[in-house]
Coordinates of C-alpha atoms in Angstrom, one line a residue:
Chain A
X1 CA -35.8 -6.8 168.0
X2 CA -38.1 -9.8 167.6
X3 CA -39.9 -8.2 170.8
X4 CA -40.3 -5.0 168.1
X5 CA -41.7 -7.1 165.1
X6 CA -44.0 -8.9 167.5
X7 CA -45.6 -5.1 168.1
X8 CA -46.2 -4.4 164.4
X9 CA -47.9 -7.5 164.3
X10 CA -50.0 -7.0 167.4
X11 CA -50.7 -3.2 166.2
X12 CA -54.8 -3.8 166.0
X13 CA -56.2 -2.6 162.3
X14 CA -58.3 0.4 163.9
X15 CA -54.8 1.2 164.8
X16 CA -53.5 1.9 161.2
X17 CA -57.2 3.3 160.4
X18 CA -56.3 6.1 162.3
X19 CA -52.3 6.5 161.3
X20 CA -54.1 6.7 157.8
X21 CA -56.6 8.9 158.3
X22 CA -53.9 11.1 160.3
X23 CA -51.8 11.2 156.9
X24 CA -54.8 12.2 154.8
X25 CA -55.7 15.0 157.2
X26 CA -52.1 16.1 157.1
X27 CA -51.2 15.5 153.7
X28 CA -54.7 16.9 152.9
X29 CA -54.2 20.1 154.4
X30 CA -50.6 20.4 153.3
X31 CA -52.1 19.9 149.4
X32 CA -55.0 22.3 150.1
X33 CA -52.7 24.9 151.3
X34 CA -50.2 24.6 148.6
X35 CA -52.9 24.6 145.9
X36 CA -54.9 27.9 147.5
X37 CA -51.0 29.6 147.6
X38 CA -50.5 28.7 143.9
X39 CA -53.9 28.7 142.3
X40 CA -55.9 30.7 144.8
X41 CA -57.7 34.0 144.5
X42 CA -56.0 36.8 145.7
X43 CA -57.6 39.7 144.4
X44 CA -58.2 42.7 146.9
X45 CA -61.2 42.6 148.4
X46 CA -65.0 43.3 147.1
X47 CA -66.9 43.9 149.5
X48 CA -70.9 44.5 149.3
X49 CA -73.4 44.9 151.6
X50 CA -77.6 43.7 151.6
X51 CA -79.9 44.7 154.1
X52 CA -81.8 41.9 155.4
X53 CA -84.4 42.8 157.4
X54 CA -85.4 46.6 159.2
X55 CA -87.1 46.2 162.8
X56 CA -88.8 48.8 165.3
X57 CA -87.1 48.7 168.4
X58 CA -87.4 50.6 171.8
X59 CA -85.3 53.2 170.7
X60 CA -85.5 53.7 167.1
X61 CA -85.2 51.2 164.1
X62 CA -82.5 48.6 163.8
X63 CA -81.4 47.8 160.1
X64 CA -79.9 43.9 160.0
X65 CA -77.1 43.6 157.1
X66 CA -75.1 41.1 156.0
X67 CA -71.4 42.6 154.4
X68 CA -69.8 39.9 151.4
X69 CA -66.7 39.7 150.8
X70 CA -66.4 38.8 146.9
X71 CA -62.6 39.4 146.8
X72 CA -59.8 36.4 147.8
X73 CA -58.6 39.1 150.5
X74 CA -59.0 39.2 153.9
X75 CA -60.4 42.8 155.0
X76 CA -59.9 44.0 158.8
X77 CA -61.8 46.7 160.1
X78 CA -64.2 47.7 157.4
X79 CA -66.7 50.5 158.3
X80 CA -69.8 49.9 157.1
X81 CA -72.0 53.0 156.8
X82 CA -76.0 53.6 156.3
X83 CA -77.2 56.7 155.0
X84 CA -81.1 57.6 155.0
X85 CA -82.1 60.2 152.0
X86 CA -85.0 62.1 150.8
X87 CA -84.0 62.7 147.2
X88 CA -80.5 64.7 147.3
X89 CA -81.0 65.9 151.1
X90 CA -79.2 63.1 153.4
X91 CA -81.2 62.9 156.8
X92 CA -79.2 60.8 159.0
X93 CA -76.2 58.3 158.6
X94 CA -75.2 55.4 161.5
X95 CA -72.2 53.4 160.8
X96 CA -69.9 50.5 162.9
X97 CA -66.8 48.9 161.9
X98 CA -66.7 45.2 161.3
X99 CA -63.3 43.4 163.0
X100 CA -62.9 41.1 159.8
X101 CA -64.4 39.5 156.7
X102 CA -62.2 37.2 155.5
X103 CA -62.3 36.4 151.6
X104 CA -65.2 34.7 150.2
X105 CA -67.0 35.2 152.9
X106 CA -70.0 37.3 154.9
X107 CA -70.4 39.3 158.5
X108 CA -73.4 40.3 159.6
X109 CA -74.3 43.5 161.4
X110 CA -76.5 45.8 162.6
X111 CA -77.0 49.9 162.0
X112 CA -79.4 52.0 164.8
X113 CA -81.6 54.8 163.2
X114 CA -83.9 57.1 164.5
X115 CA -86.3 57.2 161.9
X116 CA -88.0 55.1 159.8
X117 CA -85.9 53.7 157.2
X118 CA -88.8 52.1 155.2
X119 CA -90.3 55.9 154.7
X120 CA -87.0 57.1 153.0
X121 CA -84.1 55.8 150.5
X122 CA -81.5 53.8 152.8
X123 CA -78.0 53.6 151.1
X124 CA -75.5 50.8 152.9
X125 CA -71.6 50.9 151.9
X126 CA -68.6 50.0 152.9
X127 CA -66.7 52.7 153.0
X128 CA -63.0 51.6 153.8
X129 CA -60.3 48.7 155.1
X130 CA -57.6 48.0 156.3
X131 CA -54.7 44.9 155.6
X132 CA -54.6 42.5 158.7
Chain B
X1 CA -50.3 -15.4 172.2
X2 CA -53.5 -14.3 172.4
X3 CA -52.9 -12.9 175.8
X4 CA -50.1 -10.8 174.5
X5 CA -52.5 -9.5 171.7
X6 CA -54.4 -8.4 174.9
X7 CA -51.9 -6.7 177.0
X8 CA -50.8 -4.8 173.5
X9 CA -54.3 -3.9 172.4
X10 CA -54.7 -2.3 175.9
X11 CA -51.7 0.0 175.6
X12 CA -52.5 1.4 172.0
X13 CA -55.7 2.1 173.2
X14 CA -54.5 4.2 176.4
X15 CA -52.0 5.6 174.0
X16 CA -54.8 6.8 171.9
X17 CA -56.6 7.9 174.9
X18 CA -53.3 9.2 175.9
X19 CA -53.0 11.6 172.6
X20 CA -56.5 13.1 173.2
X21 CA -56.1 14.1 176.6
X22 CA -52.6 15.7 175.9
X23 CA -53.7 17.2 172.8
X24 CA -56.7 19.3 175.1
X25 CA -54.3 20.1 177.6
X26 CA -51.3 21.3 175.8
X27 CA -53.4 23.5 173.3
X28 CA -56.3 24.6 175.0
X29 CA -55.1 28.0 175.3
X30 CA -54.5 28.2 171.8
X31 CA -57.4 27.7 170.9
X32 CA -59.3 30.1 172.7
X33 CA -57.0 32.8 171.3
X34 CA -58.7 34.9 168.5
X35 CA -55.3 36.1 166.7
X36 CA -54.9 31.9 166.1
X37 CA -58.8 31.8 164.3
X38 CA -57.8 34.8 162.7
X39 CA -54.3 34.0 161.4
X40 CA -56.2 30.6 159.8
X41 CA -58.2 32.6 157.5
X42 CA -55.7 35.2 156.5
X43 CA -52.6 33.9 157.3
X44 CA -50.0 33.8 154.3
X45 CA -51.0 30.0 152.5
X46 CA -47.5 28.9 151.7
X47 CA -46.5 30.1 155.3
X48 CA -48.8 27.7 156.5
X49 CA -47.8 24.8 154.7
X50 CA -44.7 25.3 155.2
X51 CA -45.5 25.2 158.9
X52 CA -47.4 22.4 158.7
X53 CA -44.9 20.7 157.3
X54 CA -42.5 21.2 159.4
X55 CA -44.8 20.3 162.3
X56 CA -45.6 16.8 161.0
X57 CA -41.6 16.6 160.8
X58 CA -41.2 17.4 164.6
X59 CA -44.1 15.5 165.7
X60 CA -42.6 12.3 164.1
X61 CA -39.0 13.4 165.7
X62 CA -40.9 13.8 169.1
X63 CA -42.2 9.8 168.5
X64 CA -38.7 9.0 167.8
X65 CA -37.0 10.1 170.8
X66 CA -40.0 9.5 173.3
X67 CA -41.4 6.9 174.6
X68 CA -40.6 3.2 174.1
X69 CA -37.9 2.2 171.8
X70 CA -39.6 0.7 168.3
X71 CA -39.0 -0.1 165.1
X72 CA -39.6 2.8 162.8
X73 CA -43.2 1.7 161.3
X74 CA -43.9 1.9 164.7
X75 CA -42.7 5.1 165.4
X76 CA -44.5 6.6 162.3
X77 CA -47.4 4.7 163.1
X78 CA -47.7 6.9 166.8
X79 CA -46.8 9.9 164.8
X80 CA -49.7 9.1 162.3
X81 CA -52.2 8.6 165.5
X82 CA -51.1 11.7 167.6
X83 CA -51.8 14.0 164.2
X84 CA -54.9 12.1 163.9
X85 CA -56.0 12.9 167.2
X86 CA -54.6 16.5 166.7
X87 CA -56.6 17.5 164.2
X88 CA -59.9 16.0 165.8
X89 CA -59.4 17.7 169.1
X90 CA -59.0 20.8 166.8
X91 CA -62.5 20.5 164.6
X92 CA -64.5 19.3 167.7
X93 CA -63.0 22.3 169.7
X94 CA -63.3 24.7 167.8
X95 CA -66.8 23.7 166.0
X96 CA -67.8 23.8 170.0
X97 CA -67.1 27.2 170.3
X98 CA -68.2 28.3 167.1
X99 CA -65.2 29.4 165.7
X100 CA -66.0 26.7 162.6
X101 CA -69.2 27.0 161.2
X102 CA -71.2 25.7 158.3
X103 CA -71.2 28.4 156.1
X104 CA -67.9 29.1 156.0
X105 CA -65.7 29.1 152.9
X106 CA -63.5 26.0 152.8
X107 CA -60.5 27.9 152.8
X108 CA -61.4 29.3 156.5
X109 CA -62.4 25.9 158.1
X110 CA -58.9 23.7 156.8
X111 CA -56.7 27.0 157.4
X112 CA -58.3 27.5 160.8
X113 CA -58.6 23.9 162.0
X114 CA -54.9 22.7 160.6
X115 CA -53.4 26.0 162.0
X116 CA -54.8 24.2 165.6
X117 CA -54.2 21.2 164.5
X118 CA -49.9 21.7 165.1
X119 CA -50.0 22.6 168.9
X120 CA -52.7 19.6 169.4
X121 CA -50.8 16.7 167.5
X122 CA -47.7 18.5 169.7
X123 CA -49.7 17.8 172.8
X124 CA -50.7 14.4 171.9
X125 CA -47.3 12.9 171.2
X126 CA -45.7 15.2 174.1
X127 CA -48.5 13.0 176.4
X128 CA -47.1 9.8 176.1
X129 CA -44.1 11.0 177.5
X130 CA -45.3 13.2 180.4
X131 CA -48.6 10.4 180.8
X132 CA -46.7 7.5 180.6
X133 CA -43.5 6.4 182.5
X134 CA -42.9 3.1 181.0
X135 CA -39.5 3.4 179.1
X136 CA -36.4 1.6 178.0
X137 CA -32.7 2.0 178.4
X138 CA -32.5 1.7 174.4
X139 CA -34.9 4.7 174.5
X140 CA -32.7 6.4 177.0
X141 CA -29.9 6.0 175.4
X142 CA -31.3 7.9 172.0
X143 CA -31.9 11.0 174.1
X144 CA -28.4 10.9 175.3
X145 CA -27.2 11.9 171.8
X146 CA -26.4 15.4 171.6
X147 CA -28.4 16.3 169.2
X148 CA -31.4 15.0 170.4
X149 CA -31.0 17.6 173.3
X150 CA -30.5 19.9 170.7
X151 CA -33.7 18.9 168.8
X152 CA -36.0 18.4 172.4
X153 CA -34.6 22.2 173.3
X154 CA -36.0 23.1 170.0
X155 CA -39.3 21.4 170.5
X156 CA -39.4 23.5 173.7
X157 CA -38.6 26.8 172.2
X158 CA -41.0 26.4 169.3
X159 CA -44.0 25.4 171.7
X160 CA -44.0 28.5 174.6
X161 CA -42.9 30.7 171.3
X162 CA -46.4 30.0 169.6
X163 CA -48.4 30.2 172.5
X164 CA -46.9 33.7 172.3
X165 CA -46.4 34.9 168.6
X166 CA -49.7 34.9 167.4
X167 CA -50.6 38.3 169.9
X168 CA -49.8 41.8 168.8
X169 CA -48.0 42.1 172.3
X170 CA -44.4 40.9 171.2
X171 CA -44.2 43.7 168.2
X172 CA -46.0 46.1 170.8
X173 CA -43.3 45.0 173.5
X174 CA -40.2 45.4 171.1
X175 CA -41.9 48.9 170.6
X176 CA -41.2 50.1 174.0
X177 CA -38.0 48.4 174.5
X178 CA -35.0 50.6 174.2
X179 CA -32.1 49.0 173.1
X180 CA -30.2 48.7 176.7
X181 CA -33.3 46.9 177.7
X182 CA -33.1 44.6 175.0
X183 CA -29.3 43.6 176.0
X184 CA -30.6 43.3 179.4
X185 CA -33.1 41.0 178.6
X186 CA -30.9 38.6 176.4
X187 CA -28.7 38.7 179.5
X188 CA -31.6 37.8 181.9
X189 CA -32.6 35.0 179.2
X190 CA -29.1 33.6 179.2
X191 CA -28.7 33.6 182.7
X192 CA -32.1 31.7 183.3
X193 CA -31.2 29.3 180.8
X194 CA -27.7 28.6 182.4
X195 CA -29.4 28.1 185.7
X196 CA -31.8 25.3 184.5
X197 CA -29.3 23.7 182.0
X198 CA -26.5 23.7 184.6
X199 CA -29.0 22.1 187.6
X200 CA -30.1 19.2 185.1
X201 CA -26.9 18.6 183.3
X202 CA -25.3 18.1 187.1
X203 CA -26.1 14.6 188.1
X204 CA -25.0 14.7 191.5
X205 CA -21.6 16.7 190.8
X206 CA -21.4 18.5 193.7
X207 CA -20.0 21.9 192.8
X208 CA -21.9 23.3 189.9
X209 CA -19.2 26.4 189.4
X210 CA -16.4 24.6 188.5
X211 CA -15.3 26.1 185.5
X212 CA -14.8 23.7 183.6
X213 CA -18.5 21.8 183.9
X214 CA -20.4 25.6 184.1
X215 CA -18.3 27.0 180.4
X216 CA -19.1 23.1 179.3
X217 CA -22.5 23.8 179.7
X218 CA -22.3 26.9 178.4
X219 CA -20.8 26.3 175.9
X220 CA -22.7 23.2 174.8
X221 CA -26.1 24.1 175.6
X222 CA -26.7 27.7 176.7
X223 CA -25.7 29.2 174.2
X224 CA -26.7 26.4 171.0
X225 CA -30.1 26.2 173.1
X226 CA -30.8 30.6 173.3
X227 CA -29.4 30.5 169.6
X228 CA -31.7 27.8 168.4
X229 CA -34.6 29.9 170.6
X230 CA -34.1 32.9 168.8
X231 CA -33.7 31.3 165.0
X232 CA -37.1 29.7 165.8
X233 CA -38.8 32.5 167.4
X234 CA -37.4 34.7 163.9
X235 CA -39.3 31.7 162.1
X236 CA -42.6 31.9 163.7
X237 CA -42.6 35.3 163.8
X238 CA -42.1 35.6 160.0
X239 CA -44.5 32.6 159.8
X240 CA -47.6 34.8 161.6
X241 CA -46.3 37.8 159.4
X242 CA -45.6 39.7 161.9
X243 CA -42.3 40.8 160.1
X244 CA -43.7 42.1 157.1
X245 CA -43.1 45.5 156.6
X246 CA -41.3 45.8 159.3
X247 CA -37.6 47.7 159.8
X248 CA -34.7 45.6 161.1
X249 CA -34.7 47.0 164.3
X250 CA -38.0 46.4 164.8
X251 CA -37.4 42.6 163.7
X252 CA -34.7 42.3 166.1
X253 CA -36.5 44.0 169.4
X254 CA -39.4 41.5 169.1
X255 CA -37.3 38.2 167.9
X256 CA -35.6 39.1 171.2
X257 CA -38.8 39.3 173.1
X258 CA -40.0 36.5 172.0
X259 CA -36.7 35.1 172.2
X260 CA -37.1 35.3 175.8
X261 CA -40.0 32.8 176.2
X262 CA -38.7 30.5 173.4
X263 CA -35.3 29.8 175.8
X264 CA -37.6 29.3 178.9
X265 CA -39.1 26.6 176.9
X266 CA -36.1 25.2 175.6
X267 CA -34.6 25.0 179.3
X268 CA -37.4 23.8 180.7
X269 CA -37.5 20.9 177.9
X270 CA -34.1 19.5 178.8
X271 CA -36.3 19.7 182.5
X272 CA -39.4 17.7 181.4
X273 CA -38.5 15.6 178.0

């Protein structure tokens, strides 16, 4: 026993620096957790998407988007789809499917087209979800 | 006086170099898993504190029964450390592989690095008992209590069960299952566990089928142990959400699944702890 109360003793102060930075990080998390469960957003999610640069490439054009989620929703396997148009007449779509964007939060992607989407109206959308 | 502050300064400081190392180790797998970065950004919030909770409890339970008998500060104080380390081993991790990025919401960095922060503060206070040999008869004697065997079988279950849970494969599993295979395969886990619990729990008895010490053991263990397995695998299963939605069949086929991993662990911790 006195062996026991010599080792609190002994225990060097970086020692308990750490122990208390251990209970802030748990306690922390615990809070932050607790506190995005109570007061956090949950709405479904909103997602939009901006294009954010087009590039020539060796077999086409490549349009670079980024897809924001506005919602407090996770949303898994969102297709993204890019449609080019000349007034009413649609001339060509591409579309992938993004694996997640979590809430609050934005992907980035890519869409291949074979003509020039700075010579015609581009439209990007996301056109559907699903819950993880 | 002075040389004992030495010799005791030495030993936190392998202990803390002790947590880190066990903390990589026992987690490493985990976190290269992408269902585990994934379930930190949408995973249920009160779930996950919840879990966390519960984690910090176990990891200062672990302290207690491992190790070298200490007071209780002491024991908290290790706990403190191994979390510390935990959560460290998680941000430096998984910033390295670029799972945490600047950029992300805050809500996906502390839900992604706390959810890898459980198995590594696991691993780090698991390492001074599988590291370190050093130990007392006082601390021998806590582990003879019942229901420390109880709680280190636990301990097992719950860590091979979450290296498992967070994959689509033990719904997907329970999906192809019928149910005579799922009878089978609480057999088969029973069995296993017997076989393990019965060749630790022997201590030099040399007939292991005498019916009294093989129904003692069943009795005592097996059966506590697989039952203990399969509440905890029900828990982490429902923790993941993988049981939302979901018919009771289907809840039972992959609680036994996963079940069947969860008892190898707790076997294999009256082994090893």
């Amino acid at each position: 026993m006195d062996q026991a109360k010599q080792k609190v003793k002994d225990a060097p102060w970086w020692m308990w620096g750490i122990a208390l930075l251990g209970l802030a990080l748990v306690a922390g998390s615990i809070a932050f957790m607790l506190y995005e469960a109570v007061a956090g957003d949950s709405s479904p999610p909103d997602i939009t998407v901006h294009v954010d640069s087009i590039l020539p490439i060796r077999d086409g054009f490549l349009v670079k988007f980024r897809a924001l989620n506005e919602g407090g929703s996770t949303a898994e396997g969102v297709t993204i789809e890019g449609a080019l148009r000349n007034g009413t007449e649609i001339l060509e779509t591409s579309h992938t499917v993004i694996e997640y964007v979590p809430a609050h939060s934005e992907r980035d992607g890519g869409l291949f087209f074979a003509s020039d989407p700075r010579q015609h109206q581009l439209q990007l959308r996301a056109k559907g979800y699903e819950n993880p | 006086m002075s040389v004992a502050q030495e010799t005791s300064k030495h030993s936190f400081a392998v202990d803390l170099a002790h947590d880190f190392g066990g903390a990589i180790l026992f987690s490493f797998p985990l976190l290269m898993t992408m269902e585990m970065w994934w379930l930190g950004f949408y995973m249920d919030r009160s779930r996950l504190a919840l879990f966390l909770t519960l984690a910090f409890v176990t990891v200062i339970g672990i302290s207690y029964f491992e190790g070298r008998a200490e007071t209780f500060e002491i024991e908290i104080l290790d706990a403190l450390v191994a979390c510390a380390a935990g959560y460290t081993v998680a941000a430096v991790m998984l910033s390295l592989f670029g799972i945490v990025k600047p950029g992300m919401s805050a809500d996906e960095i502390v839900g992604k690095i706390s959810l890898h922060a459980v198995p590594c503060s696991i691993g780090a206070i698991l390492a001074r008992r599988l590291l370190e040999v050093e130990e007392t008869k006082k601390e021998r004697r806590r582990r003879e209590w019942y229901g420390a065997k109880i709680f280190l079988m636990g301990v097992g279950a719950v860590f091979l069960a979450f290296q498992l849970a967070p994959t689509e494969e033990m719904v997907l599993i329970g999906h192809r299952m019928t149910a005579w295979h799922a009878v089978a395969l609480v057999v088969v886990s029973l069995c296993l566990m017997q076989a393990f619990i019965c060749s630790v729990e022997r201590r030099g008895r040399q007939r292991m089928l005498a019916a009294d010490f093989f129904w003692g053991v069943f009795f005592r263990f097996t059966i506590i142990g697989y039952s203990v397995a399969i509440l905890l695998s029900l828990y982490v299963l429902w923790t993941f959400g993988r049981l939302d939605g979901a018919a009771a069949s289907e809840t039972i086929m992959a609680t036994l699944v996963l079940g069947f991993p969860a008892a190898l662990g707790a076997a294999a911790a009256r082994l090893t702890l």
